[in-house]
Each structure stands twice: as structure tokens, then as C-alpha cells.
Short mmCIF file of C-alpha atoms and ligand atoms in Angstrom, two decimals:
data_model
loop_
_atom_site.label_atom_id
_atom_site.label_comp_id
_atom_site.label_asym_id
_atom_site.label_seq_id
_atom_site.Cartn_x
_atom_site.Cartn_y
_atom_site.Cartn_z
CA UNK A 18 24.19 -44.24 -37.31
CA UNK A 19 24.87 -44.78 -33.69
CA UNK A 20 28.69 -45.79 -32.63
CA UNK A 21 29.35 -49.24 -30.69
CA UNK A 22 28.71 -48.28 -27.20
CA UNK A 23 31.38 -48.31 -24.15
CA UNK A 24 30.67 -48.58 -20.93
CA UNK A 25 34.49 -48.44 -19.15
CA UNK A 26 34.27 -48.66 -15.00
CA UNK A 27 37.24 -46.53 -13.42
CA UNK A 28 37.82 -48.02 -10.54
CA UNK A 29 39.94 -45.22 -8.92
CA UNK A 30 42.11 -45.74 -6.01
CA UNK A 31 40.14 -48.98 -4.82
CA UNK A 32 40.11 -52.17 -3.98
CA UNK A 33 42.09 -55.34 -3.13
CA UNK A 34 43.00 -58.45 -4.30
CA UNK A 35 39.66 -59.73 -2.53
CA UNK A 36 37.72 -56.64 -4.18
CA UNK A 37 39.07 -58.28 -7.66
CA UNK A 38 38.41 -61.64 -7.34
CA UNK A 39 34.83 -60.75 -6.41
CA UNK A 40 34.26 -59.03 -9.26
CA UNK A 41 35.72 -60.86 -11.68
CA UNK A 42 33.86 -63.41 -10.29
CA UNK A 43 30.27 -61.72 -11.01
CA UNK A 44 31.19 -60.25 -14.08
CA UNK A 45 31.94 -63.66 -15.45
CA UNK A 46 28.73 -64.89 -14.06
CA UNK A 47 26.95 -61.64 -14.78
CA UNK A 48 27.98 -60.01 -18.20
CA UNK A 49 26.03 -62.25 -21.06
CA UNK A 50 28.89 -63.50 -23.69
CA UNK A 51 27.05 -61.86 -26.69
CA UNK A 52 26.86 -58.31 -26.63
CA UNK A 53 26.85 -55.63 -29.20
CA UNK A 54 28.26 -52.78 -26.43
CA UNK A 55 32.10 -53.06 -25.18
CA UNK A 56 32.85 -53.31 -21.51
CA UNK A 57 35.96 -51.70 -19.94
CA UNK A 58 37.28 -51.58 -16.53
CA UNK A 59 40.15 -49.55 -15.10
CA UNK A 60 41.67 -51.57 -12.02
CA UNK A 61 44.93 -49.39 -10.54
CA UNK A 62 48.11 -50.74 -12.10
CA UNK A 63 48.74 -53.34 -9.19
CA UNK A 64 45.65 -54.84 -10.02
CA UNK A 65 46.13 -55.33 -13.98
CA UNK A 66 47.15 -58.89 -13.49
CA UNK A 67 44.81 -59.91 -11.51
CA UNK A 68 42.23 -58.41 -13.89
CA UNK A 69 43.34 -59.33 -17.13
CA UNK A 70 44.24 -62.93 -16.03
CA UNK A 71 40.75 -63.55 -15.10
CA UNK A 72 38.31 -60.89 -16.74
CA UNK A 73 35.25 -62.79 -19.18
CA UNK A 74 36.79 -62.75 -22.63
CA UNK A 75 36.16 -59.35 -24.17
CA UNK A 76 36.13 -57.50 -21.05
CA UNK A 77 38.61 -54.99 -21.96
CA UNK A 78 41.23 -53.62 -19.24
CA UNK A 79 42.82 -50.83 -19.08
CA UNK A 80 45.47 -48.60 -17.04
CA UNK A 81 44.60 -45.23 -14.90
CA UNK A 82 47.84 -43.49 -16.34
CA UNK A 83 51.00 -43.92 -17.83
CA UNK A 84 53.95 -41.89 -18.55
CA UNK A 85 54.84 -40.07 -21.13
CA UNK A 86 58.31 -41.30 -21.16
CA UNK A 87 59.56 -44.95 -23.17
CA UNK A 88 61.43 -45.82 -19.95
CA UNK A 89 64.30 -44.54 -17.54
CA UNK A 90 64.95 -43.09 -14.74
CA UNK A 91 61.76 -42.10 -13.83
CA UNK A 92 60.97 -43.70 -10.27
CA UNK A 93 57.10 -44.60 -9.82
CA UNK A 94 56.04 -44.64 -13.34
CA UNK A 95 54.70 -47.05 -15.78
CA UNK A 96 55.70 -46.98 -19.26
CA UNK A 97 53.15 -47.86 -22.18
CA UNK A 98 55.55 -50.85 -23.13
CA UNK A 99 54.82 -52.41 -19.47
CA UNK A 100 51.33 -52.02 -20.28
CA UNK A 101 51.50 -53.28 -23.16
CA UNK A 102 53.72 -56.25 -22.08
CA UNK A 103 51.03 -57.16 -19.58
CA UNK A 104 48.20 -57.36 -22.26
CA UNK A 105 46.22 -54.09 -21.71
CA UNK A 106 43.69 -52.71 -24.13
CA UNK A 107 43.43 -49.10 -23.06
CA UNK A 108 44.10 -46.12 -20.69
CA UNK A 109 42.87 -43.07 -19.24
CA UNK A 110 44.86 -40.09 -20.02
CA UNK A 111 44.27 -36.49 -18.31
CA UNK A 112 41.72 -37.46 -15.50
CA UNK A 113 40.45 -34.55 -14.40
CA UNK A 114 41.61 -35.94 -10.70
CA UNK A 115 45.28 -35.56 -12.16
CA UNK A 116 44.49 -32.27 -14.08
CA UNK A 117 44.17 -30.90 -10.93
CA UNK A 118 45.94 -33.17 -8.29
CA UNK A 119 48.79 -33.55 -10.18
CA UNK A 120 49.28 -30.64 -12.44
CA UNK A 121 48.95 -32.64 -15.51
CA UNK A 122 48.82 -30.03 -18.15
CA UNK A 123 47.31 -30.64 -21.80
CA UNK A 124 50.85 -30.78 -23.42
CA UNK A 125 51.49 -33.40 -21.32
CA UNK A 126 48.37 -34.91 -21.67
CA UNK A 127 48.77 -35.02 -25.58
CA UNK A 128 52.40 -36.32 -24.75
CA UNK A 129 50.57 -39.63 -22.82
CA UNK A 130 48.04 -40.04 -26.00
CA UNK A 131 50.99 -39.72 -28.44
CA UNK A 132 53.08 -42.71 -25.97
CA UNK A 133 49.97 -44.91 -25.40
CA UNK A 134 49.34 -44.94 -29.23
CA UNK A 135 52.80 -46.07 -29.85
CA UNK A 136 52.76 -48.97 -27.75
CA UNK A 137 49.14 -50.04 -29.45
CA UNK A 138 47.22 -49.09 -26.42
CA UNK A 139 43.63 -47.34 -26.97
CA UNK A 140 43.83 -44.00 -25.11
CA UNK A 141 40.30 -42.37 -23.34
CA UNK A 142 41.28 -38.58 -23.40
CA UNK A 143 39.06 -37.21 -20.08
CA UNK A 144 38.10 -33.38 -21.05
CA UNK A 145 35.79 -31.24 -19.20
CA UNK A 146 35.48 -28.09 -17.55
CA UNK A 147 35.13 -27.37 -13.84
CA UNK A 148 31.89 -25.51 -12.66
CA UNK A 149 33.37 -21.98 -12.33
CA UNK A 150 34.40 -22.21 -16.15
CA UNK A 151 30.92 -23.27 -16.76
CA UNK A 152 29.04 -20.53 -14.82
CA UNK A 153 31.39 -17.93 -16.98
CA UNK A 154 30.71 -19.69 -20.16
CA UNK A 155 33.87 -21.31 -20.58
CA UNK A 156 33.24 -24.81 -21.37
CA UNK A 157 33.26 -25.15 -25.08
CA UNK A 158 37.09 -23.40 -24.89
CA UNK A 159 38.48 -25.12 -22.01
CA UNK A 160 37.33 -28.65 -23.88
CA UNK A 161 38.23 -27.43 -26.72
CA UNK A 162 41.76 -26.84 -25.47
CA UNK A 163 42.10 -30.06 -24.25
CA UNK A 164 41.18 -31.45 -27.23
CA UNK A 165 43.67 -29.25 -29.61
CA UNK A 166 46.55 -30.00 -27.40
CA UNK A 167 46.40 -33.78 -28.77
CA UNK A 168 45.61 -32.72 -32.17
CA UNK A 169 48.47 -30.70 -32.06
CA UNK A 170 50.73 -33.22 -30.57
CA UNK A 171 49.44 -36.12 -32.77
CA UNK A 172 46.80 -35.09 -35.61
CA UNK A 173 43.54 -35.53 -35.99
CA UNK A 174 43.90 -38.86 -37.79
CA UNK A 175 45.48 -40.76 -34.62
CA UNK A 176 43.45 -38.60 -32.08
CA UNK A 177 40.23 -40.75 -33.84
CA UNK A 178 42.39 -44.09 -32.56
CA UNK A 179 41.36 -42.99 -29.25
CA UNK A 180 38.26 -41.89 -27.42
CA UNK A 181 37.33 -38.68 -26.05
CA UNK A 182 34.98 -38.70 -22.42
CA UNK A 183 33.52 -35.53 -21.86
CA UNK A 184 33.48 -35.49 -18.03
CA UNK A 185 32.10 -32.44 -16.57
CA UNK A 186 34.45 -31.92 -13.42
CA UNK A 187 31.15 -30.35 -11.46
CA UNK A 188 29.87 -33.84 -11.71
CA UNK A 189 32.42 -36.18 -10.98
CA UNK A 190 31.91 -38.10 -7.83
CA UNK A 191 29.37 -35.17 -6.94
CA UNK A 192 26.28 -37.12 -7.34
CA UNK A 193 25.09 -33.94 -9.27
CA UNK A 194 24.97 -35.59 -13.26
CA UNK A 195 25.08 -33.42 -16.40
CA UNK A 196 21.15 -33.54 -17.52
CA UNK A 197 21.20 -35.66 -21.31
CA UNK A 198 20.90 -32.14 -23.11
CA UNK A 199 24.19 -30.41 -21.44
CA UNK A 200 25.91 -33.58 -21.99
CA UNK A 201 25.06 -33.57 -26.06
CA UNK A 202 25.26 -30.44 -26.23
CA UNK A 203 29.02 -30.38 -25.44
CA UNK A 204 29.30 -33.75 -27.81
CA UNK A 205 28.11 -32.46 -30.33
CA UNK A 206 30.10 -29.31 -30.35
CA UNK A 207 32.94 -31.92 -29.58
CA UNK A 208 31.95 -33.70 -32.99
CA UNK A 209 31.44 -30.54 -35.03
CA UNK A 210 34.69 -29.06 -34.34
CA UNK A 211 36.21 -32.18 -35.36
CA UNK A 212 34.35 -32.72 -38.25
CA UNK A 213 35.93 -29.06 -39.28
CA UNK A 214 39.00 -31.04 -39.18
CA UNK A 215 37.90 -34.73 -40.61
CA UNK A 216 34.41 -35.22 -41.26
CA UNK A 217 34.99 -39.03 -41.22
CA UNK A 218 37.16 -39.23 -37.68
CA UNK A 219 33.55 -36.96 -36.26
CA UNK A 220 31.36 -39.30 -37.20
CA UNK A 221 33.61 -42.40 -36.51
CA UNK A 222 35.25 -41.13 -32.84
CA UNK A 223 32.97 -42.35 -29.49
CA UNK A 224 32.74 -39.68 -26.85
CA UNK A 225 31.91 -40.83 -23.74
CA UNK A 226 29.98 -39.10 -20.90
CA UNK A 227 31.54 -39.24 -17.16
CA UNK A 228 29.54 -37.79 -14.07
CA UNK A 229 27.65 -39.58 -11.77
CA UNK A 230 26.01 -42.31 -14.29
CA UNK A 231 24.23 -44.80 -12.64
CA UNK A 232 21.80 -47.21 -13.69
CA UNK A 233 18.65 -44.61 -13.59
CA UNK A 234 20.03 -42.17 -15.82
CA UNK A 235 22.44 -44.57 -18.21
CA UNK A 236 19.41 -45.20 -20.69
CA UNK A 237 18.92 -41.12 -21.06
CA UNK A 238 22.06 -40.23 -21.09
CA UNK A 239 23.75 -43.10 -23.56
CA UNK A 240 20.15 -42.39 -25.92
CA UNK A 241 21.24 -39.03 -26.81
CA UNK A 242 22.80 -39.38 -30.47
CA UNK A 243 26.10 -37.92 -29.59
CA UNK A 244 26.55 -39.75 -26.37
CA UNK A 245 28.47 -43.39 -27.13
CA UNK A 246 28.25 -44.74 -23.71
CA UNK A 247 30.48 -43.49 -20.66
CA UNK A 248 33.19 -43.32 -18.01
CA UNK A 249 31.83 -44.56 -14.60
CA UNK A 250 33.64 -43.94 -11.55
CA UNK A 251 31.30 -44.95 -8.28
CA UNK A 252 28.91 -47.13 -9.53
CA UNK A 253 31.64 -49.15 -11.28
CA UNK A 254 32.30 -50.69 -7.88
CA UNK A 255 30.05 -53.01 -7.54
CA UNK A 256 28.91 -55.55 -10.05
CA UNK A 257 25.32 -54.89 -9.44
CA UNK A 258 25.59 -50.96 -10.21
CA UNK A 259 27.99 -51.84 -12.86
CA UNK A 260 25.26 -54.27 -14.76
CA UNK A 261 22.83 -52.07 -14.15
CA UNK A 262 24.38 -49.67 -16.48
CA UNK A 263 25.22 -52.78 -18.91
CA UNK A 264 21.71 -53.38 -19.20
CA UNK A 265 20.91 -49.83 -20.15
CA UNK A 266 23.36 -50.28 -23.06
CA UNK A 267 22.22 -53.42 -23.86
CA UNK A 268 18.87 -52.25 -24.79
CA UNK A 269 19.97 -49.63 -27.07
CA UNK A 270 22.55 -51.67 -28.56
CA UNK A 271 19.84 -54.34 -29.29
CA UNK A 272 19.05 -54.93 -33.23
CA UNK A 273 22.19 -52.75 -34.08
C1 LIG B 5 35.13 -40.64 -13.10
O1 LIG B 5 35.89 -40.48 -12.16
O2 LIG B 5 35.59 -40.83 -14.23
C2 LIG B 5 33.68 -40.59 -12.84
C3 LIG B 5 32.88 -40.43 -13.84
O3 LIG B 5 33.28 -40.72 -11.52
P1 LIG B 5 31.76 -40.78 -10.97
O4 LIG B 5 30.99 -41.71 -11.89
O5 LIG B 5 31.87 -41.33 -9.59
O6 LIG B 5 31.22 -39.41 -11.04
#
């Protein structure tokens, strides 16, 4: 039994208030009210506002980041309880843009699950491995470790709160997408090790895929029976590459 799909739109480091508007604006008059899929999108924090004050009910929003701390002295960070306060749903946590831009380390990735969770925010843990740790057969352990960090930090139980996007660094933003069968194969080995841990959180958990989905490989991709939707970064910024993904879930999501 397939998972509710998700298809969340990170929306990077664009935008503007007139970039919002607009798309609130055709999402409203674009997104039918009825839909057995979720929709997601990941404004930066500035934005959150503006999004959640006028998003189509149901549309959920979410937050880029957030720190791992409740509050403080910690200039230029946003604590869970502000996003919280403001009426978000979710947030990204470990990017692979911050992996590597700013040394975010899977301890500290765990510690941004763990914070997130307290506050009653849905975390999307980003895993993936970059294309030299594919080409030396790496992948399975670096996601793996990604993975066991939060378990370690949290458990298993309140890891399957969250969901997991398996985003293949080597295809983010590249253009180049994981083909359907490297993208369940990692899923699956995603779902397997959990289920070595708790069968039910396996079955129950949606893993995302993140890499260049667009509207012509969406239905491939989100049909493969470990593959519960994904993480869109380029084509989530504009409405008409956006929906054209939507649709793609909307067929498969039709009669379920
Ligand atoms: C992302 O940044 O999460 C992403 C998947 O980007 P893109 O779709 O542009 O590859």
C-alpha cells in the first residue's frame, strides 16, 4: 500500500515579496481543493508570512532551517518556537547545500530533527551522497549515516514523525536526475534498514526523491513503490512547473 504522496517546492534563496504574491496567487487559482497528495512549499524565513497568510488551505509551509538551539544568544538564527509561533507545518533539516556550505554535520543535523519535533514541527531529513561517494560505492553508508545520526539522537519511533528525502547531491540543481531504479533502489534500502529497526515506522515513513524532478519524469519517478513523492528545488519556481508535477501526483493518487 502506497503512502500519501508529497510534493514540497524548496524555494531556495529566491524570490520577493512580488515573486510570493504571484504565486500564491496561481496556486490558489491553480491547485484543485480536493486532492489525495499533500503540497508543501519552502519560502526563505522572510517570506513565511507572506506565505502562510495567503497559501490555499492545505498548502503546507515550511522553513529552510532552524537552529538547534530553544533561543539565546545566537545572532541570525531562528528557533523552532518562532516557527512554530508563526504557524509553520514543516522544515528542511541537513540540505545537502548546508552539509557542505555550512559544515552542518549529522550530529547536528539530528540535533535540528530532535528541536523541530519539540516545537510540533514536521522535519524533512535531506540525505544523499555526493557523486564521488557514489562512483566508490559509498552511497548506501554515507545515507545510512545520515540516517543513524537521528536515530541515535532521537529513536526510531520519532525519526518516523518526520520524512526522509533521498536527494542524490550529483543531481541537485544539475539537471542530471537519478533514473526511477537508482532512486528505489536507495529507498528501499532506506526502508529495509529501518524496518530492521521498526517494521511498522518502514512501511509507514514517506521518503521523498530530490534531483532535478520536473514534470516529465515526476510520474516515473513518484510510480516506483518506494518513492512517496519528492523535494523540488528549480521547477518549484514557477507555478506552471510546480503543477506540472501536481498533476503527475494527482494521477497516481487517484482512486487511493
Ligand atoms: C533541492 O534543492 O532540494 C532540489 C531537489 O533541487 P533541484 O530540483 O533543482 O535539483
Amino acid at each position: 500500500m502506497k503512502r500519501k504522496l508529497l510534493v514540497a517546492g524548496n524555494w531556495k534563496m529566491h524570490g520577493s515579496l512580488k515573486f510570493v504574491d504571484g504565486m500564491m496567487q496561481e496556486l490558489n487559482d491553480m491547485l484543485p481543493a480536493q486532492r489525495n497528495y499533500d503540497v508543501a512549499v519552502f519560502p526563505v524565513y522572510i517570506h513565511l508570512h507572506q506565505v502562510i497568510n495567503n497559501k490555499p488551505a492545505q498548502v503546507l509551509c515550511g522553513a529552510q532551517n532552524l537552529s538547534e538551539h530553544d533561543d539565546g544568544a545566537v545572532t541570525g538564527e531562528v528557533s523552532a518556537a518562532m516557527l512554530s509561533d508563526l504557524g509553520c507545518d514543516m522544515v528542511l533539516v541537513g540540505h545537502s547545500e548546508r552539509r557542505v556550505m555550512n559544515n552542518e554535520s549529522n550530529a547536528e543535523v539530528a540535533k535540528k530533527f530532535a528541536q523541530a519535533l519539540k516545537y510540533g514541527i514536521q522535519p524533512i531529513l535531506c540525505v544523499g551522497e555526493s557523486s564521488v561517494e557514489r562512483q566508490s560505492n559509498q552511497t548506501f553508508d554515507v545515507v545510512w549515516a545520515q540516517i543513524k545520526a537521528v536515530i541515535d539522537e532521537v529513536g526510531v519511533e520519532k525519526l518516523g514523525q518526520g520524512v526522509i528525502a533521498y536527494e542524490p547531491v550529483w543531481a541537485i540543481g544539475t539537471g542530471e536526475t537519478a533514473t526511477a531504479e537508482q532512486a528505489q533502489e536507495v529507498h528501499q534500502f532506506i526502508r529495509s534498514q529501518l524496518a530492521l529497526n521498526d517494521d511498522t515506522i518502514a512501511r509507514r515513513i514517506r521518503i521523498l526523491y530530490g534531483g532535478s524532478c520536473k514534470g516529465s519524469n515526476a510520474h516515473e519517478l513518484f510510480s516506483m513503490p518506494d518513492v512517496d513523492g519528492g523535494l523540488i528545488g528549480g521547477a518549484a519556481l514557477t507555478a506552471q512547473d510546480f503543477m506540472a508535477i501536481c498533476q503527475q501526483a494527482d494521477i497516481l493518487s487517484q482512486g487511493v
